[in-house]
mmCIF file of C-alpha atoms (C1' of nucleotides) in Angstrom:
data_model
loop_
_atom_site.group_PDB
_atom_site.id
_atom_site.type_symbol
_atom_site.label_atom_id
_atom_site.label_comp_id
_atom_site.label_asym_id
_atom_site.label_seq_id
_atom_site.Cartn_x
_atom_site.Cartn_y
_atom_site.Cartn_z
ATOM 1 C CA MET E 230 -9.106 -27.899 19.735
ATOM 2 C CA ALA E 231 -9.300 -24.246 18.947
ATOM 3 C CA GLY E 232 -8.469 -22.139 15.897
ATOM 4 C CA TRP E 233 -5.628 -19.645 15.978
ATOM 5 C CA VAL E 234 -4.040 -17.199 13.575
ATOM 6 C CA LEU E 235 -0.281 -16.704 13.703
ATOM 7 C CA HIS E 236 1.348 -13.661 12.125
ATOM 8 C CA VAL E 237 4.991 -14.287 11.272
ATOM 9 C CA ASP E 238 7.065 -11.158 10.687
ATOM 10 C CA LEU E 239 10.787 -11.220 9.895
ATOM 11 C CA ASP E 240 12.805 -8.822 12.045
ATOM 12 C CA GLN E 241 14.456 -5.951 10.106
ATOM 13 C CA PHE E 242 14.246 -8.306 7.146
ATOM 14 C CA ILE E 243 16.231 -6.490 4.465
ATOM 15 C CA ALA E 244 19.004 -5.388 6.808
ATOM 16 C CA ALA E 245 19.138 -8.899 8.284
ATOM 17 C CA VAL E 246 19.629 -10.458 4.840
ATOM 18 C CA GLU E 247 22.494 -8.076 4.150
ATOM 19 C CA VAL E 248 24.139 -8.889 7.482
ATOM 20 C CA LEU E 249 23.787 -12.609 6.760
ATOM 21 C CA ARG E 250 25.946 -12.388 3.671
ATOM 22 C CA ARG E 251 28.345 -9.865 5.248
ATOM 23 C CA PRO E 252 28.833 -11.094 8.810
ATOM 24 C CA GLU E 253 31.279 -8.239 9.494
ATOM 25 C CA LEU E 254 28.222 -5.930 9.499
ATOM 26 C CA ARG E 255 26.720 -7.609 12.557
ATOM 27 C CA GLY E 256 26.291 -5.064 15.344
ATOM 28 C CA VAL E 257 26.949 -2.179 12.936
ATOM 29 C CA PRO E 258 24.388 0.447 11.883
ATOM 30 C CA VAL E 259 23.234 -0.704 8.423
ATOM 31 C CA VAL E 260 20.939 1.334 6.177
ATOM 32 C CA VAL E 261 19.539 -0.171 2.974
ATOM 33 C CA GLY E 262 17.902 2.080 0.421
ATOM 34 C CA GLY E 263 18.026 3.436 -3.114
ATOM 35 C CA ASP E 264 21.283 2.623 -4.867
ATOM 36 C CA GLY E 265 23.262 2.870 -1.657
ATOM 37 C CA ASP E 266 24.480 6.427 -2.260
ATOM 38 C CA PRO E 267 23.163 8.612 0.564
ATOM 39 C CA THR E 268 23.906 11.793 -1.382
ATOM 40 C CA LYS E 269 21.227 10.924 -3.952
ATOM 41 C CA ARG E 270 17.421 11.108 -3.991
ATOM 42 C CA GLY E 271 15.988 8.069 -2.287
ATOM 43 C CA VAL E 272 14.660 6.805 1.026
ATOM 44 C CA VAL E 273 15.512 4.139 3.579
ATOM 45 C CA SER E 274 14.002 0.712 2.885
ATOM 46 C CA THR E 275 15.149 -0.823 6.163
ATOM 47 C CA ALA E 276 17.532 0.191 8.919
ATOM 48 C CA SER E 277 19.154 -2.214 11.360
ATOM 49 C CA TYR E 278 18.322 -1.787 15.038
ATOM 50 C CA GLU E 279 21.746 -0.178 15.541
ATOM 51 C CA ALA E 280 20.857 2.477 12.944
ATOM 52 C CA ARG E 281 17.337 2.941 14.346
ATOM 53 C CA ALA E 282 18.924 4.049 17.610
ATOM 54 C CA PHE E 283 20.088 7.137 15.671
ATOM 55 C CA GLY E 284 16.553 7.945 14.517
ATOM 56 C CA VAL E 285 16.841 6.263 11.126
ATOM 57 C CA TYR E 286 13.672 4.464 9.980
ATOM 58 C CA SER E 287 11.940 3.243 6.825
ATOM 59 C CA GLY E 288 10.839 6.066 4.563
ATOM 60 C CA LEU E 289 13.386 8.562 5.847
ATOM 61 C CA PRO E 290 15.296 10.360 3.045
ATOM 62 C CA LEU E 291 18.755 8.840 2.632
ATOM 63 C CA ARG E 292 20.407 12.241 2.922
ATOM 64 C CA THR E 293 18.775 12.744 6.314
ATOM 65 C CA ALA E 294 19.802 9.251 7.396
ATOM 66 C CA ALA E 295 23.411 10.030 6.485
ATOM 67 C CA ARG E 296 23.312 13.159 8.597
ATOM 68 C CA ARG E 297 21.789 11.394 11.598
ATOM 69 C CA CYS E 298 24.056 8.399 11.393
ATOM 70 C CA PRO E 299 27.197 9.286 9.417
ATOM 71 C CA ASP E 300 28.966 6.082 10.432
ATOM 72 C CA ALA E 301 26.251 3.809 9.057
ATOM 73 C CA VAL E 302 27.034 1.421 6.216
ATOM 74 C CA PHE E 303 24.777 2.344 3.281
ATOM 75 C CA LEU E 304 23.832 -0.456 0.914
ATOM 76 C CA PRO E 305 21.808 -0.573 -2.324
ATOM 77 C CA VAL E 306 18.490 -2.398 -2.483
ATOM 78 C CA ASP E 307 19.009 -5.914 -3.921
ATOM 79 C CA HIS E 308 15.561 -7.276 -4.751
ATOM 80 C CA ALA E 309 16.802 -10.631 -6.022
ATOM 81 C CA ALA E 310 18.585 -11.373 -2.742
ATOM 82 C CA TYR E 311 15.493 -10.563 -0.669
ATOM 83 C CA GLU E 312 13.234 -12.618 -2.914
ATOM 84 C CA ALA E 313 15.540 -15.606 -2.528
ATOM 85 C CA ALA E 314 15.632 -15.226 1.266
ATOM 86 C CA SER E 315 11.869 -14.780 1.356
ATOM 87 C CA ALA E 316 11.335 -17.946 -0.670
ATOM 88 C CA GLY E 317 13.405 -19.868 1.887
ATOM 89 C CA VAL E 318 11.255 -18.583 4.738
ATOM 90 C CA ILE E 319 7.984 -19.367 2.962
ATOM 91 C CA ALA E 320 9.141 -22.884 2.132
ATOM 92 C CA THR E 321 9.898 -23.403 5.818
ATOM 93 C CA LEU E 322 6.470 -22.146 6.876
ATOM 94 C CA ARG E 323 4.770 -24.494 4.429
ATOM 95 C CA ARG E 324 6.237 -27.454 6.269
ATOM 96 C CA PHE E 325 3.834 -26.737 9.134
ATOM 97 C CA ASP E 326 0.313 -28.117 9.363
ATOM 98 C CA ALA E 327 -1.336 -24.795 8.592
ATOM 99 C CA VAL E 328 -3.052 -22.688 5.981
ATOM 100 C CA VAL E 329 -0.313 -20.258 4.893
ATOM 101 C CA GLU E 330 -1.058 -16.842 3.443
ATOM 102 C CA VAL E 331 2.034 -15.042 2.176
ATOM 103 C CA PHE E 332 1.856 -11.323 2.805
ATOM 104 C CA GLY E 333 4.678 -9.547 1.072
ATOM 105 C CA TRP E 334 8.370 -10.369 1.337
ATOM 106 C CA ASP E 335 8.653 -10.672 5.060
ATOM 107 C CA GLU E 336 5.237 -11.493 6.504
ATOM 108 C CA ALA E 337 2.819 -14.416 6.508
ATOM 109 C CA PHE E 338 -0.353 -15.492 8.268
ATOM 110 C CA LEU E 339 -0.807 -19.103 9.362
ATOM 111 C CA ALA E 340 -4.148 -20.571 10.410
ATOM 112 C CA ILE E 341 -3.638 -23.464 12.788
ATOM 113 C CA ARG E 342 -5.660 -25.624 15.165
ATOM 114 C CA GLY E 343 -4.531 -26.683 18.606
ATOM 115 C CA ASP E 344 -4.334 -25.721 22.244
ATOM 116 C CA ASP E 345 -0.772 -24.429 22.415
ATOM 117 C CA PRO E 346 -0.171 -21.784 19.758
ATOM 118 C CA GLU E 347 2.877 -20.485 21.631
ATOM 119 C CA ALA E 348 4.565 -23.843 21.178
ATOM 120 C CA VAL E 349 3.884 -23.752 17.448
ATOM 121 C CA ALA E 350 5.152 -20.174 17.299
ATOM 122 C CA ARG E 351 8.459 -21.180 18.891
ATOM 123 C CA GLN E 352 8.778 -24.135 16.538
ATOM 124 C CA ILE E 353 8.314 -21.725 13.639
ATOM 125 C CA GLN E 354 10.976 -19.371 14.993
ATOM 126 C CA ASP E 355 13.417 -22.254 15.447
ATOM 127 C CA ALA E 356 12.729 -23.662 11.986
ATOM 128 C CA VAL E 357 13.100 -20.290 10.257
ATOM 129 C CA ARG E 358 16.323 -19.580 12.107
ATOM 130 C CA ALA E 359 17.699 -23.031 11.311
ATOM 131 C CA SER E 360 16.877 -22.905 7.604
ATOM 132 C CA THR E 361 17.613 -19.239 6.845
ATOM 133 C CA GLY E 362 19.507 -17.719 9.769
ATOM 134 C CA LEU E 363 16.799 -15.067 10.133
ATOM 135 C CA ASP E 364 14.890 -14.044 13.261
ATOM 136 C CA CYS E 365 11.155 -13.520 13.275
ATOM 137 C CA THR E 366 8.468 -12.364 15.658
ATOM 138 C CA VAL E 367 5.203 -14.292 15.912
ATOM 139 C CA GLY E 368 1.912 -12.663 16.880
ATOM 140 C CA ILE E 369 -0.942 -14.895 18.015
ATOM 141 C CA GLY E 370 -4.632 -14.028 17.816
ATOM 142 C CA ARG E 371 -8.087 -15.368 17.130
ATOM 143 C CA ASN E 372 -8.105 -13.480 13.841
ATOM 144 C CA LYS E 373 -5.658 -11.798 11.488
ATOM 145 C CA LEU E 374 -6.085 -8.345 13.001
ATOM 146 C CA GLN E 375 -5.342 -9.555 16.524
ATOM 147 C CA ALA E 376 -2.357 -11.579 15.323
ATOM 148 C CA LYS E 377 -0.953 -8.695 13.282
ATOM 149 C CA LEU E 378 -1.153 -6.258 16.181
ATOM 150 C CA ALA E 379 0.193 -8.846 18.608
ATOM 151 C CA THR E 380 3.400 -8.931 16.573
ATOM 152 C CA GLY E 381 4.085 -5.306 17.473
ATOM 153 C CA PHE E 382 4.154 -6.271 21.144
ATOM 154 C CA GLY E 383 6.490 -9.203 20.494
ATOM 155 C CA LYS E 384 9.267 -7.417 18.571
ATOM 156 C CA PRO E 385 12.025 -8.350 18.305
ATOM 157 C CA ALA E 386 12.189 -12.135 18.075
ATOM 158 C CA GLY E 387 9.377 -12.676 20.562
ATOM 159 C CA VAL E 388 6.005 -14.396 20.749
ATOM 160 C CA PHE E 389 2.929 -12.482 21.868
ATOM 161 C CA ARG E 390 -0.762 -13.374 22.198
ATOM 162 C CA LEU E 391 -3.555 -10.809 21.760
ATOM 163 C CA THR E 392 -7.200 -11.916 21.939
ATOM 164 C CA GLY E 393 -10.617 -10.418 22.570
ATOM 165 C CA GLU E 394 -10.018 -10.818 26.321
ATOM 166 C CA THR E 395 -6.946 -8.567 26.307
ATOM 167 C CA TRP E 396 -7.782 -6.333 23.354
ATOM 168 C CA PHE E 397 -8.992 -3.263 25.229
ATOM 169 C CA GLU E 398 -6.576 -3.746 28.094
ATOM 170 C CA LEU E 399 -3.663 -3.529 25.646
ATOM 171 C CA LEU E 400 -5.060 -1.208 22.982
ATOM 172 C CA GLY E 401 -8.056 0.613 24.466
ATOM 173 C CA ASP E 402 -6.145 3.735 25.474
ATOM 174 C CA ARG E 403 -3.937 3.791 22.387
ATOM 175 C CA SER E 404 -4.392 6.337 19.637
ATOM 176 C CA THR E 405 -6.586 5.130 16.760
ATOM 177 C CA ASP E 406 -3.604 5.003 14.409
ATOM 178 C CA ALA E 407 -2.313 2.026 16.390
ATOM 179 C CA LEU E 408 -4.824 0.049 14.315
ATOM 180 C CA TRP E 409 -3.883 -1.611 11.046
ATOM 181 C CA GLY E 410 -5.428 0.551 8.333
ATOM 182 C CA ILE E 411 -5.662 3.847 10.208
ATOM 183 C CA GLY E 412 -2.897 6.288 9.391
ATOM 184 C CA ALA E 413 -2.135 9.859 10.380
ATOM 185 C CA LYS E 414 -4.792 11.428 8.139
ATOM 186 C CA THR E 415 -7.679 9.283 9.298
ATOM 187 C CA ALA E 416 -6.576 9.571 12.929
ATOM 188 C CA ARG E 417 -6.715 13.354 12.611
ATOM 189 C CA ARG E 418 -10.187 13.278 11.028
ATOM 190 C CA LEU E 419 -11.376 11.042 13.854
ATOM 191 C CA ALA E 420 -9.816 13.336 16.446
ATOM 192 C CA ASP E 421 -11.735 16.232 14.887
ATOM 193 C CA LEU E 422 -14.873 14.227 15.728
ATOM 194 C CA GLY E 423 -13.686 13.786 19.308
ATOM 195 C CA ILE E 424 -12.570 10.180 18.735
ATOM 196 C CA ARG E 425 -8.999 9.726 19.899
ATOM 197 C CA THR E 426 -8.609 6.239 21.332
ATOM 198 C CA VAL E 427 -9.308 2.733 20.128
ATOM 199 C CA ARG E 428 -11.889 2.376 22.909
ATOM 200 C CA GLN E 429 -13.724 5.522 21.830
ATOM 201 C CA LEU E 430 -13.738 4.416 18.203
ATOM 202 C CA ALA E 431 -15.131 0.996 19.109
ATOM 203 C CA ALA E 432 -17.987 2.681 20.989
ATOM 204 C CA THR E 433 -18.913 4.990 18.094
ATOM 205 C CA ASP E 434 -22.172 4.539 16.176
ATOM 206 C CA PRO E 435 -21.204 3.155 12.728
ATOM 207 C CA ALA E 436 -23.928 5.230 11.069
ATOM 208 C CA VAL E 437 -22.445 8.442 12.478
ATOM 209 C CA LEU E 438 -19.026 7.539 11.134
ATOM 210 C CA ALA E 439 -20.519 6.527 7.787
ATOM 211 C CA ALA E 440 -21.879 10.035 7.412
ATOM 212 C CA HIS E 441 -18.445 11.537 7.980
ATOM 213 C CA LEU E 442 -16.077 9.048 6.392
ATOM 214 C CA GLY E 443 -18.103 7.204 3.764
ATOM 215 C CA PRO E 444 -20.551 4.291 3.749
ATOM 216 C CA ALA E 445 -17.922 1.557 3.716
ATOM 217 C CA THR E 446 -15.058 3.185 5.591
ATOM 218 C CA GLY E 447 -17.063 4.417 8.598
ATOM 219 C CA PRO E 448 -18.537 1.097 9.755
ATOM 220 C CA TRP E 449 -15.297 -0.673 8.839
ATOM 221 C CA LEU E 450 -13.292 1.521 11.223
ATOM 222 C CA VAL E 451 -15.646 0.748 14.124
ATOM 223 C CA ARG E 452 -15.275 -2.984 13.527
ATOM 224 C CA LEU E 453 -11.517 -2.553 13.293
ATOM 225 C CA ALA E 454 -11.439 -0.902 16.717
ATOM 226 C CA SER E 455 -13.431 -3.750 18.249
ATOM 227 C CA GLY E 456 -10.780 -6.219 17.114
ATOM 228 C CA ARG E 457 -13.449 -8.650 16.036
ATOM 229 C CA VAL E 458 -13.010 -9.116 12.307
ATOM 230 C CA ASN E 459 -13.531 -12.205 10.247
ATOM 231 C CA TRP E 460 -10.932 -11.942 7.519
ATOM 232 C CA PRO E 461 -10.107 -15.389 6.181
ATOM 233 C CA VAL E 462 -6.545 -16.680 5.995
ATOM 234 C CA ALA E 463 -6.446 -17.403 2.278
ATOM 235 C CA ALA E 464 -4.045 -19.885 0.751
ATOM 236 C CA THR E 465 -5.123 -18.959 -2.779
ATOM 237 C CA PRO E 466 -2.256 -17.606 -4.860
ATOM 238 C CA TYR E 467 -1.956 -13.865 -5.196
ATOM 239 C CA VAL E 468 -3.468 -12.512 -8.417
ATOM 240 C CA PRO E 469 -2.267 -8.974 -9.159
ATOM 241 C CA ARG E 470 -4.788 -6.337 -10.240
ATOM 242 C CA SER E 471 -2.153 -4.110 -11.775
ATOM 243 C CA ARG E 472 1.512 -3.801 -12.627
ATOM 244 C CA SER E 473 3.396 -0.543 -12.438
ATOM 245 C CA ARG E 474 6.832 0.994 -12.822
ATOM 246 C CA GLU E 475 7.938 4.415 -11.716
ATOM 247 C CA THR E 476 11.131 6.438 -11.540
ATOM 248 C CA THR E 477 12.198 9.437 -9.535
ATOM 249 C CA PHE E 478 14.807 11.312 -11.522
ATOM 250 C CA GLN E 479 17.977 12.515 -9.864
ATOM 251 C CA ARG E 480 17.426 15.813 -11.676
ATOM 252 C CA ASP E 481 13.994 17.072 -12.649
ATOM 253 C CA LEU E 482 13.098 16.691 -16.331
ATOM 254 C CA ILE E 483 12.548 20.051 -18.006
ATOM 255 C CA ASP E 484 12.248 18.978 -21.637
ATOM 256 C CA TRP E 485 8.881 17.410 -22.528
ATOM 257 C CA ASP E 486 10.483 15.311 -25.268
ATOM 258 C CA ALA E 487 12.542 13.698 -22.528
ATOM 259 C CA VAL E 488 9.328 13.130 -20.545
ATOM 260 C CA ARG E 489 7.757 11.408 -23.564
ATOM 261 C CA HIS E 490 10.824 9.247 -23.963
ATOM 262 C CA GLU E 491 10.893 8.191 -20.304
ATOM 263 C CA VAL E 492 7.190 7.303 -20.380
ATOM 264 C CA ALA E 493 7.872 5.106 -23.420
ATOM 265 C CA VAL E 494 10.696 3.368 -21.526
ATOM 266 C CA LEU E 495 8.461 2.756 -18.497
ATOM 267 C CA ALA E 496 5.633 1.523 -20.739
ATOM 268 C CA GLN E 497 8.017 -0.993 -22.254
ATOM 269 C CA ARG E 498 8.942 -2.340 -18.808
ATOM 270 C CA VAL E 499 5.290 -2.504 -17.757
ATOM 271 C CA ALA E 500 4.419 -4.297 -21.012
ATOM 272 C CA ALA E 501 7.046 -6.917 -20.218
ATOM 273 C CA ASP E 502 5.530 -7.410 -16.752
ATOM 274 C CA VAL E 503 2.050 -7.687 -18.271
ATOM 275 C CA ALA E 504 3.251 -10.222 -20.839
ATOM 276 C CA ALA E 505 4.742 -12.306 -18.025
ATOM 277 C CA GLU E 506 1.308 -12.440 -16.370
ATOM 278 C CA ARG E 507 -0.258 -13.786 -19.577
ATOM 279 C CA ARG E 508 -3.377 -11.715 -18.915
ATOM 280 C CA PRO E 509 -4.612 -8.717 -20.923
ATOM 281 C CA ALA E 510 -4.580 -5.180 -19.584
ATOM 282 C CA GLY E 511 -7.624 -2.971 -20.018
ATOM 283 C CA ARG E 512 -6.305 0.407 -19.018
ATOM 284 C CA VAL E 513 -3.032 2.287 -18.670
ATOM 285 C CA VAL E 514 -2.465 5.114 -16.189
ATOM 286 C CA VAL E 515 0.392 7.611 -16.311
ATOM 287 C CA LYS E 516 1.523 9.387 -13.155
ATOM 288 C CA VAL E 517 3.394 12.688 -13.196
ATOM 289 C CA ARG E 518 4.917 14.159 -10.071
ATOM 290 C CA TYR E 519 5.893 17.749 -10.758
ATOM 291 C CA ALA E 520 8.477 19.588 -8.729
ATOM 292 C CA PRO E 521 8.192 20.285 -5.902
ATOM 293 C CA PHE E 522 5.813 17.422 -5.114
ATOM 294 C CA THR E 523 2.364 17.704 -6.709
ATOM 295 C CA THR E 524 1.125 14.501 -8.288
ATOM 296 C CA GLN E 525 -1.428 14.002 -11.058
ATOM 297 C CA THR E 526 -2.635 10.930 -12.938
ATOM 298 C CA HIS E 527 -4.407 10.411 -16.237
ATOM 299 C CA GLY E 528 -5.569 7.154 -17.734
ATOM 300 C CA GLN E 529 -6.403 5.724 -21.118
ATOM 301 C CA ALA E 530 -8.491 2.638 -21.772
ATOM 302 C CA LEU E 531 -7.137 0.262 -24.383
ATOM 303 C CA PRO E 532 -9.382 -0.093 -27.480
ATOM 304 C CA ASP E 533 -9.548 -3.793 -26.587
ATOM 305 C CA PRO E 534 -7.999 -5.626 -23.644
ATOM 306 C CA SER E 535 -4.496 -6.548 -24.721
ATOM 307 C CA ALA E 536 -1.015 -7.572 -23.585
ATOM 308 C CA ASP E 537 0.518 -6.213 -26.788
ATOM 309 C CA PRO E 538 3.493 -3.922 -25.980
ATOM 310 C CA ALA E 539 2.619 -1.558 -28.834
ATOM 311 C CA ALA E 540 -0.961 -1.163 -27.582
ATOM 312 C CA ILE E 541 0.281 -0.465 -24.049
ATOM 313 C CA ALA E 542 2.845 2.041 -25.326
ATOM 314 C CA ASP E 543 0.180 3.812 -27.417
ATOM 315 C CA ALA E 544 -2.195 4.024 -24.442
ATOM 316 C CA ALA E 545 0.580 5.404 -22.225
ATOM 317 C CA ALA E 546 1.414 8.057 -24.832
ATOM 318 C CA ALA E 547 -2.281 8.981 -25.121
ATOM 319 C CA ALA E 548 -2.589 9.224 -21.335
ATOM 320 C CA LEU E 549 0.479 11.476 -21.190
ATOM 321 C CA ASP E 550 -1.099 13.760 -23.798
ATOM 322 C CA LYS E 551 -3.882 14.500 -21.295
ATOM 323 C CA PHE E 552 -1.411 16.406 -19.103
ATOM 324 C CA ALA E 553 -1.452 20.120 -19.791
ATOM 325 C CA GLY E 554 1.210 21.157 -17.253
ATOM 326 C CA ARG E 555 4.770 21.694 -18.456
ATOM 327 C CA ARG E 556 6.457 22.292 -15.126
ATOM 328 C CA PRO E 557 9.657 20.385 -14.207
ATOM 329 C CA VAL E 558 8.970 16.682 -13.653
ATOM 330 C CA ARG E 559 10.387 14.858 -10.658
ATOM 331 C CA LEU E 560 8.789 11.433 -11.136
ATOM 332 C CA LEU E 561 7.072 9.482 -13.893
ATOM 333 C CA GLY E 562 5.053 6.297 -13.511
ATOM 334 C CA VAL E 563 3.155 3.930 -15.790
ATOM 335 C CA ARG E 564 0.610 1.424 -14.497
ATOM 336 C CA ALA E 565 -1.325 -1.230 -16.415
ATOM 337 C CA GLU E 566 -4.598 -2.501 -14.933
ATOM 338 C CA PHE E 567 -5.719 -6.010 -15.744
ATOM 339 C CA VAL E 568 -9.271 -6.720 -16.775
ATOM 340 C CA GLU E 569 -11.031 -8.669 -14.009
ATOM 341 C "C1'" DT T 78 16.890 17.717 4.861
ATOM 342 C "C1'" DC T 79 12.661 17.437 0.911
ATOM 343 C "C1'" DT T 80 9.579 13.473 0.568
ATOM 344 C "C1'" DG T 81 11.245 5.561 -3.183
ATOM 345 C "C1'" DG T 82 8.776 2.000 -5.470
ATOM 346 C "C1'" DG T 83 5.130 -1.267 -5.758
ATOM 347 C "C1'" DG T 84 0.729 -2.263 -4.610
ATOM 348 C "C1'" DT T 85 -4.686 -2.159 -2.847
ATOM 349 C "C1'" DC T 86 -9.125 -0.201 -1.885
ATOM 350 C "C1'" DC T 87 -12.504 3.584 -1.254
ATOM 351 C "C1'" DT T 88 -14.719 8.048 -2.355
ATOM 352 C "C1'" DA T 89 -16.663 11.698 -4.974
ATOM 353 C "C1'" DG T 90 -18.073 13.834 -9.044
ATOM 354 C "C1'" DG T 91 -19.477 13.718 -13.741
ATOM 355 C "C1'" DA T 92 -21.454 11.317 -17.714
ATOM 356 C "C1'" DC T 93 -24.958 8.770 -19.318
ATOM 357 C "C1'" DC T 94 -29.202 6.260 -19.455
ATOM 358 C "C1'" DC T 95 -33.997 5.204 -18.394
ATOM 359 C "C1'" DT H 268 -39.335 25.256 -22.082
ATOM 360 C "C1'" DC H 269 -38.224 23.202 -18.150
ATOM 361 C "C1'" DT H 270 -37.638 19.285 -15.826
ATOM 362 C "C1'" DG H 271 -37.178 14.379 -11.235
ATOM 363 C "C1'" DG H 272 -34.919 10.604 -9.482
ATOM 364 C "C1'" DG H 273 -32.268 6.496 -9.586
ATOM 365 C "C1'" DG H 274 -28.727 3.458 -11.193
ATOM 366 C "C1'" DT H 275 -24.271 2.481 -13.208
ATOM 367 C "C1'" DC H 276 -19.886 3.310 -15.068
ATOM 368 C "C1'" DC H 277 -15.661 5.865 -15.487
ATOM 369 C "C1'" DT H 278 -12.081 8.773 -13.743
ATOM 370 C "C1'" DA H 279 -8.907 11.150 -10.557
ATOM 371 C "C1'" DG H 280 -7.409 11.560 -6.141
ATOM 372 C "C1'" DG H 281 -6.640 10.116 -1.415
ATOM 373 C "C1'" DA H 282 -5.216 7.016 2.147
ATOM 374 C "C1'" DC H 283 -2.887 3.221 3.596
ATOM 375 C "C1'" DC H 284 0.323 -0.696 3.629
ATOM 376 C "C1'" DC H 285 5.015 -3.153 3.084
#
DNA sequence: TCTGGGGTCCTAGGACCC
DNA sequence: TCTGGGGTCCTAGGACCC
């Protein structure tokens, strides 16, 4: 008997949920994002495979998506629908003899024991499809990192195994940003050091990287590239460290009284989220994104940890007062941080 | 064609203390 | 009057992820 980690990832989750309740959209380019109006500020949450063929992907501005794929059906984001679909998937996964770690709306890790993880993976796919109508890809590895990256090779609707034996064969020549946790910025910094591939990163002296990228990040990146991490699959319920709300305005705010008012509105929503957690917040941070796109934050500690809406509103107002700039405001955000 | 919303973790610099 | 070195905490910003 051997231990395996399975990474279950729903295929084009949000678009798939929309197609499920509107079968006439099957086979059609579907783009979900913002309030469904591609002439407004907003970005793509998920595009169906048909829309992706036109170069539409998550994070793309809706206006650009509309230009690239004018015939796409644009739909608003419907959080409640996705949460309901997600709950159905998770309930199905929990029927298996496994430690289940939920990872967002559309992903989960399962720790299992046995000699045929592919068979379990196919059972999972069948069960999820039977109970929800949704397709998923399952990555198999000896740890979470291997399983997560295996999923990329299995998309869509496949099963793929990636272990220490095949790690460098499959990933060694890939760019470092193929790894989970390395993005464009870090990849460029590594390239400046002459480190371009996963294989090169794995062979780098951790101490050298620590000097360039920080004492924790440097050695962590080397271990990441080796594929041999020991992150536990944790069944413990998720405990949030913070709650936040933010809004991008369709038209930049010019009047600072309007800014103050919008921060108060956001603080009220955050306070409601904090109250629902039944845990006190210790600090409130206000985010201001000025036009065109420069972002600043300022925080304010609460006099005493509290979930009181008035205390959170006061702290948000005090944090906002720390901003000196009076340029047009594109986005405002309020975040409450819980104490421990 | 300007670039969402909700999160997490790490780093660096300054304050402060001994 | 000028002054070290270390530890810790707080804050703002950066990077990444879904």
